[in-house]
Amino acid sequence: MDFEEMEERIAQMMTGINRYNPENLMTLEMYVNMQCRENKYDLEANLAVLKLYQLNPMHFKKPVTALILLKALTNLPHSDFTLCKCLIDESYQMEEPITTILHIAKLLEMCKFKEFWVEVDEKASLFLDLKDFNNSIRKYICHVVSITYQQIDQVLLSDLLGSLTEMELQQWIKAMNWKEMPDGYIFINNQEENVKTKNITEKIGFDNVSSVMKLCRS
Amino acid sequence: MAYSGHDEVDPYAYDRSYHTGDPNQDFGYEQHYQPGKSYIVPEEIKNFLLFFQRSVSEGNVADISTCYEHDFNKLSERFFKNSPWPDAENIIQTVGNDQVFLILYKELFYRHIIARTQSGPTQEQRFESYYNYCNFFNYILNADGPVGLQLPDQWLWDIIDEFIYQFQDFCKYRSKIANKSDEEIAFLRTNPKIWNVHSVLNVLHSLVDKSNINAQLEMYGKGDDPDLLGGEFGRHPLYKMLGYFSLIGLLRLHSLLGDYYQAIKVLEYIELDKQTSYTQVPTCQVTTYYYVGFAYMMMRRYKDAIRSFSSILLYIQRTNYMVSTSGSYQIDVVKKMNDQIMNLLAICLVLHPMRIDEGLQAALSEKYGEKIQRMEKGEPQAFDDAFSYACPRFLSPVPPNYDDPNFNFHKEPFTLQVKVFMEEVEQQISIPTIRSFLKLYTTMPISKLSAFLDMSEDEFKTHLLCFKHKMNSLVWTKGTSGLEGEFQSGSEVDFYIDKEMVHIADTKVARRYGEFFIQQIHKFSELNKAMKTKQQLANEDFSGGQRF
């Protein structure tokens, strides 16, 4: 079954009260693995898995939960990771590998990208089952850079993206529509147009004045 | 809620001067009732019940409304302040074996017990109340065609609201096994289906399906007649409104379970920006926007949360709800929620400063100024306090481990949600400080700013990225689905980095002179008027004095 077929089947499975049917778990867990293998993502289905774990604690599977959390990171800057966290019982959040994943999420959320790449290197085994995990995270990093910078130091950018080779860096710059400048900076975006000082001045409408004008007559 | 005229036209055949004025006699009624013993129903109660029953069977919604919202509470106050209403067996001799009326009566009977008993209802009462709700919903859902029953919207909303409340309360009760007898625990163990989360979800989903409410709302949103898609059941007001209220019930239930995505998702056909369009029940409105705003806040969609909170606070203010319905049983609910919403709004505005309605802003600063200051200074405890006070009462959907109270699958669900929220706050904690520095400049080299903040340049750049990331969130723009939106930076202070220089854009609000002047002009004119009348009076006095 290819991914699209599966996606449709799952969507049907999720309608109404059937979302809470524990018999769906097997299929849904398979679907999580499929998302990891094929670099696809379905937040709603994954939340349904966590929901079923919440309602049926004896069915809880830590490896699946870990995969769901890692997949949620690939959808940053959306707050999917937080949504997942709210459904995972606190006691599991104190167990490995969930604790490590929580730590990694915090680094990403706080934009400590350099530390993040060090951690990823050390815990490489965690990400083995996820296709293109690093590139998904790079997409998020590029997003944050693109809303923050007008021009960024090339060395810094390369560091943030996890020490890419010159070739890879060029590919990302091209994909993002950025421009290399002669002075060692990368031109990201013209921010002057997006980030402007707003002036809110008072507008006195006719209605405001009319009440005062009435007084003039008396 | 039109009570006007009610007092002139006496619809009942019983004496409506409630208190006899004789405390002994009034007190006597309360003493009469002893559980288990046969009980003689007072004449006035009998007449009330008969009138109530007739209104229900005739489908006279206005009269039912009066009985439900007004008279039941008045009579409770007078006869059953510290004791339950007579149980259903005792009223059969009055109303006969009218199953539908007895179910409705029991709904009020148990609700009254739950509201008035300090120590909470007994396990048996909880179970009985559950069965009564089952009977009610089965009666409505299992019928071949729409049942003939008609009830006021307020009562229908209260039924859904109370059903979830009692479930919530039961979960809390069940999780405390330390103070239960062996008998009680044995009974809980053998009856896992009672107040089971699946049953509760099932009821709400069934009502949604039966009423076709989503299809109806979709039609309504397009400006078409919802009746076209309602079907046989959905066209019937009872089903339609129960369907609508069940959606709000699901919003609440999902929120209580920490499932914020699903909470917003169930409302995907309700247009949240058009407020009172579908229902006029104020408690339902307030509940809706409280939970919607809360879910948005947990999703870090602060702008959406702030919009939801502000609009409902203005609604409460505009309808003057807290003043006009004083004395009603709903007022405490709205008062408490109003206060909780103010707290949540304060949290959101500290995390994501932006302009809101000026009146609200003034009310916030006046009442919560100190809390806000503590949060702005980055005191985690201040966030924790405000959140803990204002959050819903989260619940654990599964029974505890009856064999070993010390080993539970579930920790207190409340602590989990606080933890998640506090982790978010912790990630953002330095943003307000950085913002306060940025506000002072329009351009500034990174090296200087980082020195002011006592950070290394690298560290400061990381904080700036984090600032941008956290202040850039999904914001709803159009369509009915509240989950949709586009990324926006809507906060007050914004900036970008060009090479090694920070360029800052602030929101500057010019002082509002106009309003001030207009106010002063009015005051002056009032003063002027007052002086003129004084002078006139003085003149009259003077001339009067001359006459005699």
mmCIF file of C-alpha atoms in Angstrom, chain B residues 352-545:
data_model
loop_
_atom_site.group_PDB
_atom_site.id
_atom_site.type_symbol
_atom_site.label_atom_id
_atom_site.label_comp_id
_atom_site.label_asym_id
_atom_site.label_seq_id
_atom_site.Cartn_x
_atom_site.Cartn_y
_atom_site.Cartn_z
ATOM 1 C CA HIS B 352 3.154 38.714 23.426
ATOM 2 C CA PRO B 353 2.629 42.450 24.048
ATOM 3 C CA MET B 354 0.180 44.043 21.677
ATOM 4 C CA ARG B 355 -2.503 46.663 21.673
ATOM 5 C CA ILE B 356 -5.953 45.682 22.855
ATOM 6 C CA ASP B 357 -9.136 47.558 23.603
ATOM 7 C CA GLU B 358 -8.263 50.516 25.817
ATOM 8 C CA GLY B 359 -10.943 49.891 28.383
ATOM 9 C CA LEU B 360 -9.789 46.320 28.839
ATOM 10 C CA GLN B 361 -6.183 47.418 29.053
ATOM 11 C CA ALA B 362 -7.097 49.859 31.793
ATOM 12 C CA ALA B 363 -9.071 47.229 33.715
ATOM 13 C CA LEU B 364 -6.162 44.792 33.441
ATOM 14 C CA SER B 365 -3.589 47.279 34.682
ATOM 15 C CA GLU B 366 -5.799 48.320 37.543
ATOM 16 C CA LYS B 367 -6.707 44.872 38.817
ATOM 17 C CA TYR B 368 -3.744 42.743 37.793
ATOM 18 C CA GLY B 369 -1.000 45.345 37.547
ATOM 19 C CA GLU B 370 1.140 43.816 40.242
ATOM 20 C CA LYS B 371 0.898 40.293 38.828
ATOM 21 C CA ILE B 372 1.747 41.586 35.378
ATOM 22 C CA GLN B 373 4.792 43.404 36.684
ATOM 23 C CA ARG B 374 6.068 40.279 38.378
ATOM 24 C CA MET B 375 5.629 38.300 35.181
ATOM 25 C CA GLU B 376 7.334 40.994 33.134
ATOM 26 C CA LYS B 377 10.275 40.846 35.500
ATOM 27 C CA GLY B 378 10.521 37.158 34.642
ATOM 28 C CA GLU B 379 9.394 35.643 37.941
ATOM 29 C CA PRO B 380 8.423 32.061 37.058
ATOM 30 C CA GLN B 381 6.278 31.784 40.185
ATOM 31 C CA ALA B 382 4.067 34.621 38.971
ATOM 32 C CA PHE B 383 3.337 32.729 35.734
ATOM 33 C CA ASP B 384 2.774 29.521 37.635
ATOM 34 C CA ASP B 385 0.292 31.174 40.011
ATOM 35 C CA ALA B 386 -1.694 32.886 37.293
ATOM 36 C CA PHE B 387 -1.802 29.730 35.163
ATOM 37 C CA SER B 388 -2.762 27.427 38.024
ATOM 38 C CA TYR B 389 -5.600 29.703 39.020
ATOM 39 C CA ALA B 390 -6.920 30.260 35.528
ATOM 40 C CA CYS B 391 -6.497 26.870 33.850
ATOM 41 C CA PRO B 392 -9.316 24.329 33.526
ATOM 42 C CA ARG B 393 -9.521 21.425 35.969
ATOM 43 C CA PHE B 394 -7.716 18.801 33.921
ATOM 44 C CA LEU B 395 -8.767 15.229 34.391
ATOM 45 C CA SER B 396 -7.357 11.771 34.178
ATOM 46 C CA PRO B 397 -9.546 9.627 31.914
ATOM 47 C CA VAL B 398 -8.489 6.242 33.315
ATOM 48 C CA PRO B 399 -9.246 4.652 36.669
ATOM 49 C CA PRO B 400 -6.446 4.551 39.215
ATOM 50 C CA ASN B 401 -4.709 1.347 40.132
ATOM 51 C CA TYR B 402 -7.078 0.046 42.794
ATOM 52 C CA ASP B 403 -4.625 -2.575 44.064
ATOM 53 C CA ASP B 404 -1.763 -0.286 44.735
ATOM 54 C CA PRO B 405 -2.591 3.352 45.353
ATOM 55 C CA ASN B 406 1.084 4.190 45.193
ATOM 56 C CA PHE B 407 1.559 2.921 41.706
ATOM 57 C CA ASN B 408 -0.582 4.754 39.204
ATOM 58 C CA PHE B 409 -0.512 4.947 35.459
ATOM 59 C CA HIS B 410 -1.346 8.563 35.681
ATOM 60 C CA LYS B 411 0.180 11.357 37.621
ATOM 61 C CA GLU B 412 -1.926 14.307 38.428
ATOM 62 C CA PRO B 413 -2.870 15.597 34.949
ATOM 63 C CA PHE B 414 -2.801 19.146 36.212
ATOM 64 C CA THR B 415 0.924 19.007 36.970
ATOM 65 C CA LEU B 416 1.649 17.807 33.440
ATOM 66 C CA GLN B 417 -0.105 20.786 31.856
ATOM 67 C CA VAL B 418 1.559 23.217 34.254
ATOM 68 C CA LYS B 419 4.899 21.658 33.441
ATOM 69 C CA VAL B 420 4.394 22.002 29.688
ATOM 70 C CA PHE B 421 3.328 25.602 30.077
ATOM 71 C CA MET B 422 6.170 26.463 32.415
ATOM 72 C CA GLU B 423 8.710 24.917 30.042
ATOM 73 C CA GLU B 424 7.397 27.240 27.365
ATOM 74 C CA VAL B 425 7.677 30.217 29.722
ATOM 75 C CA GLU B 426 11.208 29.197 30.634
ATOM 76 C CA GLN B 427 12.205 29.148 26.966
ATOM 77 C CA GLN B 428 10.904 32.682 26.571
ATOM 78 C CA ILE B 429 11.917 34.118 29.887
ATOM 79 C CA SER B 430 14.665 36.418 28.593
ATOM 80 C CA ILE B 431 12.568 37.877 25.785
ATOM 81 C CA PRO B 432 10.865 40.610 27.866
ATOM 82 C CA THR B 433 14.245 41.888 29.076
ATOM 83 C CA ILE B 434 15.669 41.945 25.575
ATOM 84 C CA ARG B 435 12.528 43.665 24.361
ATOM 85 C CA SER B 436 12.864 46.389 26.976
ATOM 86 C CA PHE B 437 16.390 47.119 25.731
ATOM 87 C CA LEU B 438 15.448 47.022 22.057
ATOM 88 C CA LYS B 439 12.671 49.498 22.702
ATOM 89 C CA LEU B 440 15.247 52.171 23.549
ATOM 90 C CA TYR B 441 16.945 52.230 20.159
ATOM 91 C CA THR B 442 16.248 52.254 16.462
ATOM 92 C CA THR B 443 19.618 50.855 15.366
ATOM 93 C CA MET B 444 22.355 49.394 17.503
ATOM 94 C CA PRO B 445 25.426 47.207 16.857
ATOM 95 C CA ILE B 446 25.109 43.671 18.221
ATOM 96 C CA SER B 447 28.389 44.064 20.081
ATOM 97 C CA LYS B 448 27.057 46.994 22.115
ATOM 98 C CA LEU B 449 23.659 45.537 22.872
ATOM 99 C CA SER B 450 25.143 42.234 23.977
ATOM 100 C CA ALA B 451 27.491 44.113 26.294
ATOM 101 C CA PHE B 452 24.540 45.986 27.835
ATOM 102 C CA LEU B 453 22.814 42.684 28.438
ATOM 103 C CA ASP B 454 25.958 41.097 29.812
ATOM 104 C CA MET B 455 26.051 38.330 27.219
ATOM 105 C CA SER B 456 28.537 37.134 24.658
ATOM 106 C CA GLU B 457 27.741 38.157 21.095
ATOM 107 C CA ASP B 458 27.050 34.563 20.121
ATOM 108 C CA GLU B 459 24.703 34.080 23.006
ATOM 109 C CA PHE B 460 22.897 37.305 22.197
ATOM 110 C CA LYS B 461 22.439 36.318 18.542
ATOM 111 C CA THR B 462 20.904 33.044 19.682
ATOM 112 C CA HIS B 463 18.494 34.943 21.912
ATOM 113 C CA LEU B 464 17.556 37.187 19.021
ATOM 114 C CA LEU B 465 16.748 34.171 16.826
ATOM 115 C CA CYS B 466 14.657 32.763 19.656
ATOM 116 C CA PHE B 467 12.879 36.110 20.051
ATOM 117 C CA LYS B 468 11.945 36.085 16.385
ATOM 118 C CA HIS B 469 10.868 32.443 16.429
ATOM 119 C CA LYS B 470 8.646 32.788 19.479
ATOM 120 C CA MET B 471 7.028 36.013 18.328
ATOM 121 C CA ASN B 472 6.293 34.593 14.906
ATOM 122 C CA SER B 473 3.240 32.431 15.159
ATOM 123 C CA LEU B 474 0.250 31.199 13.275
ATOM 124 C CA VAL B 475 -2.585 33.688 13.215
ATOM 125 C CA TRP B 476 -6.056 32.918 12.019
ATOM 126 C CA THR B 477 -7.017 35.091 9.079
ATOM 127 C CA LYS B 478 -10.060 33.639 7.349
ATOM 128 C CA GLY B 479 -12.315 30.634 6.981
ATOM 129 C CA THR B 480 -14.183 28.761 9.647
ATOM 130 C CA SER B 481 -11.406 26.385 10.742
ATOM 131 C CA GLY B 482 -9.667 27.845 13.759
ATOM 132 C CA LEU B 483 -6.626 25.672 13.125
ATOM 133 C CA GLU B 484 -5.735 27.413 9.880
ATOM 134 C CA GLY B 485 -3.713 30.574 9.779
ATOM 135 C CA GLU B 486 -0.605 32.237 8.490
ATOM 136 C CA PHE B 487 2.657 33.086 10.171
ATOM 137 C CA GLN B 488 2.796 36.646 11.430
ATOM 138 C CA SER B 489 4.932 38.714 13.744
ATOM 139 C CA GLY B 490 2.293 40.637 15.542
ATOM 140 C CA SER B 491 4.114 41.737 18.637
ATOM 141 C CA GLU B 492 4.765 45.318 19.584
ATOM 142 C CA VAL B 493 8.539 45.457 19.159
ATOM 143 C CA ASP B 494 10.026 43.917 16.048
ATOM 144 C CA PHE B 495 13.532 43.968 14.595
ATOM 145 C CA TYR B 496 15.877 42.488 12.015
ATOM 146 C CA ILE B 497 19.616 41.964 11.830
ATOM 147 C CA ASP B 498 21.612 43.345 8.955
ATOM 148 C CA LYS B 499 25.192 42.107 9.148
ATOM 149 C CA GLU B 500 26.202 43.099 12.692
ATOM 150 C CA MET B 501 23.553 45.720 13.270
ATOM 151 C CA VAL B 502 20.122 45.370 14.822
ATOM 152 C CA HIS B 503 17.377 47.504 13.275
ATOM 153 C CA ILE B 504 14.423 47.973 15.560
ATOM 154 C CA ALA B 505 10.836 48.820 14.756
ATOM 155 C CA ASP B 506 8.617 49.794 17.612
ATOM 156 C CA THR B 507 4.950 50.510 17.747
ATOM 157 C CA LYS B 508 4.579 54.105 18.714
ATOM 158 C CA VAL B 509 1.309 55.220 20.073
ATOM 159 C CA ALA B 510 0.773 58.931 19.996
ATOM 160 C CA ARG B 511 -0.844 60.346 23.096
ATOM 161 C CA ARG B 512 -4.526 60.645 22.720
ATOM 162 C CA TYR B 513 -5.440 64.252 23.313
ATOM 163 C CA GLY B 514 -8.824 64.275 21.633
ATOM 164 C CA GLU B 515 -10.508 61.926 24.046
ATOM 165 C CA PHE B 516 -9.100 63.811 26.996
ATOM 166 C CA PHE B 517 -10.346 67.148 25.696
ATOM 167 C CA ILE B 518 -13.769 65.776 24.875
ATOM 168 C CA GLN B 519 -14.076 64.397 28.389
ATOM 169 C CA GLN B 520 -13.021 67.692 29.898
ATOM 170 C CA ILE B 521 -15.462 69.608 27.740
ATOM 171 C CA HIS B 522 -18.265 67.396 28.969
ATOM 172 C CA LYS B 523 -17.186 67.776 32.567
ATOM 173 C CA PHE B 524 -16.978 71.516 32.205
ATOM 174 C CA SER B 525 -20.426 71.679 30.671
ATOM 175 C CA GLU B 526 -21.821 69.561 33.514
ATOM 176 C CA LEU B 527 -20.235 71.895 36.008
ATOM 177 C CA ASN B 528 -21.614 74.868 34.176
ATOM 178 C CA LYS B 529 -25.083 73.401 34.218
ATOM 179 C CA ALA B 530 -24.859 72.598 37.914
ATOM 180 C CA MET B 531 -23.818 76.132 38.692
ATOM 181 C CA LYS B 532 -26.685 77.577 36.660
ATOM 182 C CA THR B 533 -29.262 75.475 38.487
ATOM 183 C CA LYS B 534 -27.739 76.424 41.827
ATOM 184 C CA GLN B 535 -27.958 80.056 40.905
ATOM 185 C CA GLN B 536 -31.556 79.673 39.773
ATOM 186 C CA LEU B 537 -32.429 77.987 43.035
ATOM 187 C CA ALA B 538 -30.697 80.720 44.932
ATOM 188 C CA ASN B 539 -32.638 83.364 42.983
ATOM 189 C CA GLU B 540 -35.924 81.599 43.664
ATOM 190 C CA ASP B 541 -35.084 81.322 47.326
ATOM 191 C CA PHE B 542 -34.249 84.948 47.332
ATOM 192 C CA SER B 543 -37.454 86.016 45.596
ATOM 193 C CA GLY B 544 -39.385 83.549 47.754
ATOM 194 C CA GLY B 545 -37.913 85.135 50.810
#
